[in-house]
């Protein structure tokens, strides 16, 4: 069963494409329903990541992949732009002023669910990977933190 928020995700992506002219390919594996806070967090990560693609990457395309891997849900957003400066990838709270609230905000939302955010970037694009662990098909309790 596809999560209820996947149609909302597709609707959001279609609107994003119309507003920005950036084509986004969505590949969503059927993973069933997730706890509401997980669905909302992943949706917010997509919103922020696509906003960053539009504002900073220079890419004309992006892709979103959602899948379940054993005991976790993985969301990846990729673009084919010019990448991020190394200082924008820092996990240091002191870098918040330099990076704005987008990347640190995504990290914090995911950490509250016991998840993580990984960003890989080079001159050929950026890949954002959001991981939320599942326990018996459900998310770990909120307010646990990792790393």
CSV table of N, CA and C in Angstrom, one decimal:
chain,number,residue,atom,x,y,z
A,1,UNK,N,0.8,-1.2,0.0
A,1,UNK,CA,0.0,0.0,0.0
A,1,UNK,C,0.9,1.2,0.0
A,2,UNK,N,0.6,2.2,-0.9
A,2,UNK,CA,1.4,3.4,-1.0
A,2,UNK,C,0.9,4.4,0.2
A,3,UNK,N,1.9,5.0,0.8
A,3,UNK,CA,1.5,5.9,1.9
A,3,UNK,C,0.5,7.0,1.4
A,4,UNK,N,-0.4,7.4,2.2
A,4,UNK,CA,-1.4,8.4,1.9
A,4,UNK,C,-0.7,9.7,1.4
A,5,UNK,N,0.5,10.0,2.0
A,5,UNK,CA,1.1,11.3,1.7
A,5,UNK,C,1.8,11.2,0.3
A,6,UNK,N,2.0,10.0,-0.3
A,6,UNK,CA,2.6,10.0,-1.6
A,6,UNK,C,1.8,10.7,-2.7
A,7,UNK,N,0.4,10.6,-2.7
A,7,UNK,CA,-0.3,11.4,-3.7
A,7,UNK,C,-0.1,12.9,-3.4
A,8,UNK,N,0.0,13.3,-2.1
A,8,UNK,CA,0.3,14.7,-1.8
A,8,UNK,C,1.7,15.1,-2.3
A,9,UNK,N,2.6,14.1,-2.1
A,9,UNK,CA,4.0,14.4,-2.6
A,9,UNK,C,4.0,14.6,-4.1
A,10,UNK,N,3.3,13.7,-4.8
A,10,UNK,CA,3.2,13.9,-6.3
A,10,UNK,C,2.5,15.2,-6.7
A,11,UNK,N,1.5,15.6,-5.9
A,11,UNK,CA,0.8,16.8,-6.2
A,11,UNK,C,1.8,18.0,-5.9
A,12,UNK,N,2.5,17.9,-4.8
A,12,UNK,CA,3.5,19.0,-4.5
A,12,UNK,C,4.5,19.1,-5.6
A,13,UNK,N,5.0,17.9,-6.1
A,13,UNK,CA,6.1,17.9,-7.1
A,13,UNK,C,5.6,18.5,-8.4
A,14,UNK,N,4.3,18.1,-8.8
A,14,UNK,CA,3.8,18.7,-10.0
A,14,UNK,C,3.7,20.2,-9.9
A,15,UNK,N,3.2,20.7,-8.8
A,15,UNK,CA,3.2,22.2,-8.6
A,15,UNK,C,4.6,22.8,-8.6
A,16,UNK,N,5.5,22.1,-8.0
A,16,UNK,CA,6.9,22.6,-8.0
A,16,UNK,C,7.4,22.7,-9.4
A,17,UNK,N,7.2,21.7,-10.2
A,17,UNK,CA,7.6,21.6,-11.6
A,17,UNK,C,7.0,22.8,-12.4
A,18,UNK,N,5.7,23.1,-12.2
A,18,UNK,CA,5.1,24.2,-12.9
A,18,UNK,C,5.6,25.5,-12.5
A,19,UNK,N,5.9,25.7,-11.2
A,19,UNK,CA,6.4,27.0,-10.6
A,19,UNK,C,7.9,27.2,-11.0
A,20,UNK,N,8.7,26.2,-11.0
A,20,UNK,CA,10.1,26.3,-11.2
A,20,UNK,C,10.6,26.0,-12.5
A,21,UNK,N,9.9,25.1,-13.3
A,21,UNK,CA,10.4,24.6,-14.6
A,21,UNK,C,11.4,23.5,-14.4
A,22,UNK,N,11.6,23.0,-13.1
A,22,UNK,CA,12.5,21.9,-12.9
A,22,UNK,C,11.7,20.6,-12.9
A,23,UNK,N,12.1,19.7,-13.7
A,23,UNK,CA,11.5,18.4,-13.8
A,23,UNK,C,12.0,17.5,-12.6
A,24,UNK,N,11.0,16.9,-11.9
A,24,UNK,CA,11.4,16.0,-10.8
A,24,UNK,C,10.7,14.7,-11.0
A,25,UNK,N,11.6,13.6,-11.1
A,25,UNK,CA,11.1,12.3,-11.2
A,25,UNK,C,10.9,11.7,-9.8
A,26,UNK,N,9.7,11.1,-9.6
A,26,UNK,CA,9.4,10.5,-8.3
A,26,UNK,C,9.3,9.0,-8.4
A,27,UNK,N,10.1,8.3,-7.6
A,27,UNK,CA,10.0,6.8,-7.6
A,27,UNK,C,9.7,6.5,-6.1
A,28,UNK,N,8.5,6.0,-5.9
A,28,UNK,CA,8.0,5.7,-4.5
A,28,UNK,C,7.7,4.3,-4.5
A,29,UNK,N,8.5,3.5,-3.7
A,29,UNK,CA,8.2,2.1,-3.5
A,29,UNK,C,7.0,2.0,-2.6
A,30,UNK,N,6.1,1.0,-2.8
A,30,UNK,CA,5.0,0.8,-1.9
A,30,UNK,C,5.5,0.4,-0.5
A,31,UNK,N,5.3,1.2,0.5
A,31,UNK,CA,5.9,0.9,1.8
A,31,UNK,C,4.8,0.8,2.9
A,32,UNK,N,3.6,1.1,2.6
A,32,UNK,CA,2.5,1.1,3.6
A,32,UNK,C,2.5,2.4,4.4
A,33,UNK,N,1.6,2.5,5.3
A,33,UNK,CA,1.4,3.7,6.1
A,33,UNK,C,2.6,3.8,7.1
A,34,UNK,N,3.0,5.0,7.3
A,34,UNK,CA,4.0,5.3,8.3
A,34,UNK,C,3.3,6.2,9.4
A,35,UNK,N,3.9,6.3,10.6
A,35,UNK,CA,3.4,7.2,11.6
A,35,UNK,C,3.3,8.6,11.0
A,36,UNK,N,2.3,9.3,11.4
A,36,UNK,CA,2.0,10.7,10.9
A,36,UNK,C,3.2,11.6,11.0
A,37,UNK,N,4.0,11.5,12.1
A,37,UNK,CA,5.1,12.4,12.3
A,37,UNK,C,6.2,12.0,11.3
A,38,UNK,N,6.3,10.8,11.0
A,38,UNK,CA,7.4,10.4,10.0
A,38,UNK,C,7.0,10.9,8.6
A,39,UNK,N,5.7,10.7,8.2
A,39,UNK,CA,5.3,11.2,6.9
A,39,UNK,C,5.4,12.7,6.8
A,40,UNK,N,5.1,13.4,7.9
A,40,UNK,CA,5.2,14.9,7.8
A,40,UNK,C,6.7,15.3,7.7
A,41,UNK,N,7.5,14.6,8.5
A,41,UNK,CA,9.0,15.0,8.5
A,41,UNK,C,9.5,14.7,7.1
A,42,UNK,N,9.2,13.6,6.5
A,42,UNK,CA,9.8,13.3,5.2
A,42,UNK,C,9.2,14.3,4.1
A,43,UNK,N,8.0,14.6,4.3
A,43,UNK,CA,7.4,15.6,3.3
A,43,UNK,C,8.1,17.0,3.5
A,44,UNK,N,8.4,17.4,4.7
A,44,UNK,CA,9.1,18.7,4.9
A,44,UNK,C,10.5,18.6,4.4
A,45,UNK,N,11.2,17.5,4.5
A,45,UNK,CA,12.5,17.3,3.9
A,45,UNK,C,12.4,17.5,2.4
A,46,UNK,N,11.4,16.9,1.8
A,46,UNK,CA,11.3,17.1,0.3
A,46,UNK,C,11.1,18.5,0.0
A,47,UNK,N,10.2,19.2,0.7
A,47,UNK,CA,10.0,20.6,0.5
A,47,UNK,C,11.2,21.5,0.6
A,48,UNK,N,12.0,21.3,1.6
A,48,UNK,CA,13.2,22.0,1.8
A,48,UNK,C,14.3,21.7,0.8
A,49,UNK,N,14.4,20.4,0.5
A,49,UNK,CA,15.4,20.0,-0.5
A,49,UNK,C,15.1,20.6,-1.9
A,50,UNK,N,13.8,20.5,-2.3
A,50,UNK,CA,13.5,21.0,-3.6
A,50,UNK,C,13.6,22.5,-3.6
A,51,UNK,N,13.3,23.2,-2.5
A,51,UNK,CA,13.5,24.6,-2.5
A,51,UNK,C,15.0,25.0,-2.7
A,52,UNK,N,15.8,24.2,-2.1
A,52,UNK,CA,17.3,24.4,-2.2
A,52,UNK,C,17.7,24.1,-3.7
A,53,UNK,N,17.1,23.1,-4.3
A,53,UNK,CA,17.5,22.8,-5.7
A,53,UNK,C,17.1,24.0,-6.5
A,54,UNK,N,15.9,24.6,-6.3
A,54,UNK,CA,15.5,25.7,-7.1
A,54,UNK,C,16.4,27.0,-6.9
A,55,UNK,N,16.7,27.2,-5.6
A,55,UNK,CA,17.4,28.4,-5.3
A,55,UNK,C,18.9,28.4,-5.6
A,56,UNK,N,19.5,27.2,-5.4
A,56,UNK,CA,21.0,27.2,-5.4
A,56,UNK,C,21.6,26.3,-6.4
A,57,UNK,N,21.0,25.2,-6.9
A,57,UNK,CA,21.7,24.2,-7.7
A,57,UNK,C,22.0,24.6,-9.1
A,58,UNK,N,21.1,25.3,-9.8
A,58,UNK,CA,21.2,25.5,-11.2
A,58,UNK,C,20.8,24.3,-12.0
A,59,UNK,N,20.3,23.2,-11.4
A,59,UNK,CA,19.9,22.0,-12.1
A,59,UNK,C,18.5,22.2,-12.7
A,60,UNK,N,18.3,21.6,-13.9
A,60,UNK,CA,17.0,21.6,-14.5
A,60,UNK,C,16.2,20.3,-14.2
A,61,UNK,N,16.8,19.4,-13.5
A,61,UNK,CA,16.1,18.1,-13.1
A,61,UNK,C,16.5,17.7,-11.7
A,62,UNK,N,15.7,16.9,-11.1
A,62,UNK,CA,15.9,16.3,-9.8
A,62,UNK,C,15.2,15.0,-9.7
A,63,UNK,N,15.5,14.2,-8.7
A,63,UNK,CA,14.8,13.0,-8.5
A,63,UNK,C,14.6,12.7,-7.1
A,64,UNK,N,13.5,12.1,-6.8
A,64,UNK,CA,13.1,11.7,-5.4
A,64,UNK,C,12.9,10.2,-5.4
A,65,UNK,N,13.5,9.5,-4.5
A,65,UNK,CA,13.3,8.1,-4.3
A,65,UNK,C,12.9,7.8,-2.9
A,66,UNK,N,11.8,7.0,-2.7
A,66,UNK,CA,11.4,6.6,-1.4
A,66,UNK,C,11.3,5.1,-1.4
A,67,UNK,N,12.0,4.5,-0.4
A,67,UNK,CA,12.0,3.1,-0.3
A,67,UNK,C,12.2,2.6,1.1
A,68,UNK,N,11.7,1.4,1.4
A,68,UNK,CA,11.9,0.8,2.7
A,68,UNK,C,13.1,-0.2,2.5
A,69,UNK,N,14.0,-0.2,3.4
A,69,UNK,CA,15.1,-1.1,3.5
A,69,UNK,C,15.1,-1.7,4.8
A,70,UNK,N,14.9,-3.0,4.9
A,70,UNK,CA,14.8,-3.8,6.1
A,70,UNK,C,14.1,-3.0,7.2
A,71,UNK,N,14.8,-2.4,8.1
A,71,UNK,CA,14.2,-1.7,9.3
A,71,UNK,C,14.3,-0.2,9.2
A,72,UNK,N,14.3,0.3,8.0
A,72,UNK,CA,14.3,1.8,7.9
A,72,UNK,C,13.6,2.3,6.6
A,73,UNK,N,13.2,3.5,6.6
A,73,UNK,CA,12.7,4.2,5.4
A,73,UNK,C,13.8,5.1,4.9
A,74,UNK,N,14.0,5.1,3.6
A,74,UNK,CA,15.1,6.0,3.1
A,74,UNK,C,14.4,6.9,2.0
A,75,UNK,N,14.7,8.1,2.1
A,75,UNK,CA,14.2,9.1,1.2
A,75,UNK,C,15.5,9.8,0.6
A,76,UNK,N,15.6,9.8,-0.7
A,76,UNK,CA,16.8,10.4,-1.4
A,76,UNK,C,16.3,11.4,-2.4
A,77,UNK,N,16.9,12.6,-2.3
A,77,UNK,CA,16.6,13.7,-3.3
A,77,UNK,C,17.9,14.0,-4.0
A,78,UNK,N,18.0,13.9,-5.3
A,78,UNK,CA,19.2,14.2,-6.0
A,78,UNK,C,19.0,15.3,-7.1
A,79,UNK,N,20.0,16.1,-7.3
A,79,UNK,CA,19.9,17.0,-8.4
A,79,UNK,C,21.2,16.9,-9.2
A,80,UNK,N,21.3,17.6,-10.3
A,80,UNK,CA,22.4,17.6,-11.2
A,80,UNK,C,23.0,19.0,-11.4
A,81,UNK,N,23.0,19.7,-10.3
A,81,UNK,CA,23.5,21.1,-10.3
A,81,UNK,C,25.0,21.2,-10.0
A,82,UNK,N,25.4,22.3,-9.5
A,82,UNK,CA,26.9,22.6,-9.3
A,82,UNK,C,27.3,22.2,-7.9
A,83,UNK,N,26.5,21.7,-7.1
A,83,UNK,CA,26.9,21.2,-5.7
A,83,UNK,C,26.9,22.3,-4.7
A,84,UNK,N,27.2,21.9,-3.5
A,84,UNK,CA,27.3,22.8,-2.3
A,84,UNK,C,28.7,23.1,-1.9
A,85,UNK,N,29.0,24.3,-1.4
A,85,UNK,CA,30.3,24.5,-0.8
A,85,UNK,C,30.5,23.6,0.4
A,86,UNK,N,31.7,23.2,0.7
A,86,UNK,CA,32.0,22.3,1.8
A,86,UNK,C,31.4,22.8,3.2
A,87,UNK,N,31.5,24.1,3.4
A,87,UNK,CA,31.0,24.7,4.7
A,87,UNK,C,29.5,24.5,4.8
A,88,UNK,N,28.8,24.4,3.8
A,88,UNK,CA,27.3,24.2,3.9
A,88,UNK,C,27.0,22.8,4.3
A,89,UNK,N,27.9,21.9,4.3
A,89,UNK,CA,27.6,20.5,4.6
A,89,UNK,C,27.9,20.2,6.1
A,90,UNK,N,28.5,21.2,6.8
A,90,UNK,CA,28.9,21.0,8.2
A,90,UNK,C,27.7,20.6,9.1
A,91,UNK,N,27.9,19.8,10.1
A,91,UNK,CA,26.9,19.5,11.1
A,91,UNK,C,27.1,20.4,12.4
A,92,UNK,N,28.0,21.3,12.3
A,92,UNK,CA,28.4,22.2,13.4
A,92,UNK,C,27.3,23.2,13.6
A,93,UNK,N,26.7,23.3,14.9
A,93,UNK,CA,25.7,24.3,15.1
A,93,UNK,C,26.1,25.7,14.9
A,94,UNK,N,27.4,26.0,15.0
A,94,UNK,CA,28.0,27.3,14.8
A,94,UNK,C,27.9,27.7,13.3
A,95,UNK,N,27.7,26.7,12.4
A,95,UNK,CA,27.6,27.0,11.0
A,95,UNK,C,26.2,27.4,10.6
A,96,UNK,N,25.2,27.4,11.6
A,96,UNK,CA,23.8,27.7,11.3
A,96,UNK,C,23.7,29.1,10.6
A,97,UNK,N,24.4,30.1,11.1
A,97,UNK,CA,24.4,31.4,10.5
A,97,UNK,C,24.8,31.4,9.0
A,98,UNK,N,25.8,30.6,8.7
A,98,UNK,CA,26.3,30.6,7.4
A,98,UNK,C,25.4,29.8,6.4
A,99,UNK,N,24.7,28.8,7.0
A,99,UNK,CA,23.9,27.9,6.1
A,99,UNK,C,22.5,28.2,6.1
A,100,UNK,N,22.0,29.1,7.0
A,100,UNK,CA,20.6,29.3,7.1
A,100,UNK,C,20.0,28.2,8.0
A,101,UNK,N,18.6,28.0,7.9
A,101,UNK,CA,18.0,27.1,8.8
A,101,UNK,C,17.6,25.8,8.1
A,102,UNK,N,17.7,25.7,6.8
A,102,UNK,CA,17.2,24.6,6.0
A,102,UNK,C,17.8,23.3,6.3
A,103,UNK,N,19.1,23.2,6.1
A,103,UNK,CA,19.8,21.9,6.3
A,103,UNK,C,19.8,21.5,7.8
A,104,UNK,N,20.2,22.5,8.7
A,104,UNK,CA,20.1,22.1,10.2
A,104,UNK,C,18.7,21.8,10.6
A,105,UNK,N,17.7,22.4,10.0
A,105,UNK,CA,16.3,22.1,10.4
A,105,UNK,C,15.9,20.7,9.9
A,106,UNK,N,16.3,20.3,8.7
A,106,UNK,CA,16.0,18.9,8.3
A,106,UNK,C,16.7,17.9,9.2
A,107,UNK,N,18.0,18.2,9.6
A,107,UNK,CA,18.7,17.3,10.5
A,107,UNK,C,18.0,17.1,11.8
A,108,UNK,N,17.5,18.3,12.3
A,108,UNK,CA,16.9,18.2,13.6
A,108,UNK,C,15.6,17.5,13.6
A,109,UNK,N,14.8,17.7,12.6
A,109,UNK,CA,13.5,17.0,12.4
A,109,UNK,C,13.7,15.5,12.4
A,110,UNK,N,14.7,15.1,11.7
A,110,UNK,CA,15.0,13.6,11.5
A,110,UNK,C,15.6,13.1,12.8
A,111,UNK,N,16.4,13.8,13.5
A,111,UNK,CA,17.0,13.3,14.8
A,111,UNK,C,15.9,13.1,15.8
A,112,UNK,N,14.9,13.9,15.8
A,112,UNK,CA,13.8,13.7,16.7
A,112,UNK,C,13.1,12.4,16.6
A,113,UNK,N,13.2,11.8,15.4
A,113,UNK,CA,12.6,10.5,15.1
A,113,UNK,C,13.7,9.4,15.2
A,114,UNK,N,14.9,9.7,15.6
A,114,UNK,CA,16.0,8.7,15.7
A,114,UNK,C,16.6,8.5,14.3
A,115,UNK,N,16.4,9.4,13.4
A,115,UNK,CA,16.9,9.3,12.0
A,115,UNK,C,18.1,10.2,11.8
A,116,UNK,N,18.5,10.3,10.5
A,116,UNK,CA,19.7,11.0,10.2
A,116,UNK,C,19.5,11.6,8.8
A,117,UNK,N,20.4,12.6,8.5
A,117,UNK,CA,20.4,13.2,7.2
A,117,UNK,C,21.9,13.2,6.7
A,118,UNK,N,22.1,12.7,5.5
A,118,UNK,CA,23.4,12.6,4.9
A,118,UNK,C,23.4,13.4,3.6
A,119,UNK,N,24.4,14.2,3.4
A,119,UNK,CA,24.4,15.1,2.2
A,119,UNK,C,25.8,14.8,1.5
A,120,UNK,N,25.7,14.4,0.2
A,120,UNK,CA,26.9,14.3,-0.6
A,120,UNK,C,26.8,15.3,-1.7
A,121,UNK,N,27.9,16.0,-2.0
A,121,UNK,CA,27.8,17.0,-3.1
A,121,UNK,C,29.2,17.1,-3.8
A,122,UNK,N,29.1,17.3,-5.1
A,122,UNK,CA,30.3,17.6,-5.8
A,122,UNK,C,29.9,18.5,-7.0
A,123,UNK,N,30.8,18.7,-7.9
A,123,UNK,CA,30.5,19.6,-9.1
A,123,UNK,C,29.4,19.0,-10.0
A,124,UNK,N,29.0,17.8,-9.8
A,124,UNK,CA,28.0,17.2,-10.7
A,124,UNK,C,26.6,17.1,-10.0
A,125,UNK,N,26.5,17.6,-8.8
A,125,UNK,CA,25.2,17.6,-8.1
A,125,UNK,C,25.2,17.3,-6.7
A,126,UNK,N,24.0,17.2,-6.1
A,126,UNK,CA,23.9,17.0,-4.6
A,126,UNK,C,22.9,15.9,-4.4
A,127,UNK,N,23.2,15.0,-3.4
A,127,UNK,CA,22.3,14.0,-3.0
A,127,UNK,C,22.1,14.1,-1.5
A,128,UNK,N,20.8,14.2,-1.2
A,128,UNK,CA,20.4,14.3,0.2
A,128,UNK,C,19.7,12.9,0.5
A,129,UNK,N,20.1,12.3,1.6
A,129,UNK,CA,19.5,11.0,2.0
A,129,UNK,C,19.0,11.2,3.5
A,130,UNK,N,17.7,11.0,3.6
A,130,UNK,CA,17.1,11.0,4.9
A,130,UNK,C,16.7,9.6,5.3
A,131,UNK,N,17.1,9.2,6.5
A,131,UNK,CA,16.8,7.8,6.9
A,131,UNK,C,16.1,7.9,8.3
A,132,UNK,N,15.0,7.1,8.3
A,132,UNK,CA,14.2,7.0,9.6
A,132,UNK,C,14.1,5.6,9.9
A,133,UNK,N,14.6,5.2,11.1
A,133,UNK,CA,14.5,3.8,11.5
A,133,UNK,C,13.1,3.4,11.8
A,134,UNK,N,12.8,2.1,11.6
A,134,UNK,CA,11.5,1.5,11.9
A,134,UNK,C,11.7,0.4,12.9
A,135,UNK,N,10.8,0.2,13.8
A,135,UNK,CA,10.8,-0.9,14.7
A,135,UNK,C,9.5,-1.6,14.6
A,136,UNK,N,9.5,-2.9,14.2
A,136,UNK,CA,8.2,-3.6,14.0
A,136,UNK,C,7.3,-2.9,13.0
A,137,UNK,N,7.9,-2.3,12.0
A,137,UNK,CA,7.1,-1.6,11.0
A,137,UNK,C,6.7,-0.2,11.4
A,138,UNK,N,7.1,0.3,12.6
A,138,UNK,CA,6.7,1.6,13.0
A,138,UNK,C,8.0,2.4,13.4
A,139,UNK,N,7.9,3.7,13.4
A,139,UNK,CA,9.0,4.5,13.7
A,139,UNK,C,9.4,4.4,15.2
A,140,UNK,N,10.7,4.6,15.5
A,140,UNK,CA,11.0,4.7,16.9
A,140,UNK,C,10.3,5.9,17.5
A,141,UNK,N,10.2,5.9,18.8
A,141,UNK,CA,9.6,7.0,19.5
A,141,UNK,C,10.2,8.3,19.2
A,142,UNK,N,9.5,9.4,19.2
A,142,UNK,CA,10.0,10.7,18.9
A,142,UNK,C,10.9,11.1,20.1
A,143,UNK,N,11.8,12.0,19.8
A,143,UNK,CA,12.7,12.6,20.8
A,143,UNK,C,13.9,11.7,21.1
A,144,UNK,N,14.1,10.6,20.4
A,144,UNK,CA,15.4,9.9,20.5
A,144,UNK,C,16.3,10.6,19.6
A,145,UNK,N,17.6,10.5,19.8
A,145,UNK,CA,18.5,11.2,18.9
A,145,UNK,C,19.6,10.3,18.6
A,146,UNK,N,20.1,10.5,17.4
A,146,UNK,CA,21.3,9.7,16.9
A,146,UNK,C,22.3,10.7,16.4
A,147,UNK,N,23.6,10.3,16.8
A,147,UNK,CA,24.8,11.0,16.3
A,147,UNK,C,24.9,12.4,16.4
